[in-house]
C-alpha angles and dihedrals in degrees: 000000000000081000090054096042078053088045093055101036092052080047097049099233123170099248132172122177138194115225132200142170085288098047134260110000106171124026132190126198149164152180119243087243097052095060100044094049085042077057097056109041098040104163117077122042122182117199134187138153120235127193105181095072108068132063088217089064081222115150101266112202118212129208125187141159142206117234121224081259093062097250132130140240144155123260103189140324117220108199098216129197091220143334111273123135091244085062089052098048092055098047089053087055093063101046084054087055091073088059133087104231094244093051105051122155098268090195137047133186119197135149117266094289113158094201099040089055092047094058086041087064089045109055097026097030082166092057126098117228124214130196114226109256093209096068091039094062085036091056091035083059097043100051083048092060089060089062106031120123109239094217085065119052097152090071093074087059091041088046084053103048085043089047096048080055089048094054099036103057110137101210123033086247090062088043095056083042095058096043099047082052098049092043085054095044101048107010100094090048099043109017101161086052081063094041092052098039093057100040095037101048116348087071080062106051096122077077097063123343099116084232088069094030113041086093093063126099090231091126100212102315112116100157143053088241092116094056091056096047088063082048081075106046083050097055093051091046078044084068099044102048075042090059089036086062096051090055093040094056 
């Protein structure tokens, strides 16, 4: 850890670090660039945690933006020592921190992560918060393969075309259309499908359904899928300062 707080300094990253008894336990940073282009494109922010990409195993939160362009970058990583909500919440702090106060993210997209919403409400308490539509399909498919009758395979490509209707619905009518369709078609043979996929993530539509969602700036994105996709790039320039170290020392 000592390595990475010389890296950023001779790099003049923007770093703050939380410090106990042990040493450093949590540990923002970012790149100049991050936080100007953070600066100028304010609105959307997409978060995730990785473990795979640290040799401390430690929760390593990832930040990153969309440009006007449509492009991608990172904003900023905090290395946390859990994930509490407390962790989040500092982390987030931080992150504010970047921002002018009249020009705060006014969207975020995570995965369906209890505490990190939570520390989302807290620190931007004027944010929305969207749930990524990717891992919900993938969770609404999984709980349907513990149910599904063996003698008909076909019906997991025939839920997930019926469910991309379901969530896609672009008026609360064709919402309560769709869903009524989808409860008569498959509610006698999997009824506890029905059941989890009401109570799970239907009583928070407003998170992701487009009938509760087509207001908001969220300019196509919908997913945490670019986030993952600097996971990674990070992973691969992870390698190579692994590989730096070895030859400096």
């Amino acid at each position: 850890m000592q390595w990475l707080f010389e890296l950023c300094n001779e790099h003049h990253y923007v770093t703050w670090n939380k410090r106990e008894q042990d040493g450093v336990v949590q540990l923002f940073f970012c790149h100049p660039k991050g936080s100007t282009l953070a600066q100028c494109f304010p609105t959307l922010v997409i978060l995730d945690c990785t473990y795979k990409t640290n040799q401390w195993r430690m929760p390593l939160l990832h930040f990153v933006g969309v440009t006007s362009t449509n492009h991608t970058f990172t904003i900023a990583y905090c290395f946390m020592p859990g994930e509490k909500v407390e962790d989040y919440i500092w982390a987030l702090k931080r992150l504010k921190d970047l921002y002018s106060d009249g020009c705060l993210p006014s969207l975020f997209i995570t995965d369906d992560d209890q505490q990190l919403q939570t520390g989302v409400a807290e620190v931007f308490p004027e944010a929305k918060n969207l749930l990524c539509a990717f891992h919900i399909k993938r969770n609404v498919c999984a709980n349907f393969k513990k149910s599904m009758n063996k003698d008909t395979p076909e019906d997991l490509e025939k839920i997930k075309a019926d469910w991309d209707i379901l969530w896609m619905s672009e008026s609360e009518a064709m919402y309560k259309i769709n869903l009524n369709y989808v409860e008569r078609l498959w509610g006698k043979t999997y009824p506890n499908w029905i059941s989890y996929v009401k109570t799970q993530w239907l009583a928070r539509k407003e998170k992701f359904v487009y009938a509760w969602t087509i207001e908001i700036k969220h300019f196509g994105n919908r997913t945490t899928n670019r986030v993952e996709g600097q996971h990674a790039i990070l992973k691969r320039a992870s390698r190579f300062v692994h590989h730096l170290r070895e030859v400096k020392t």
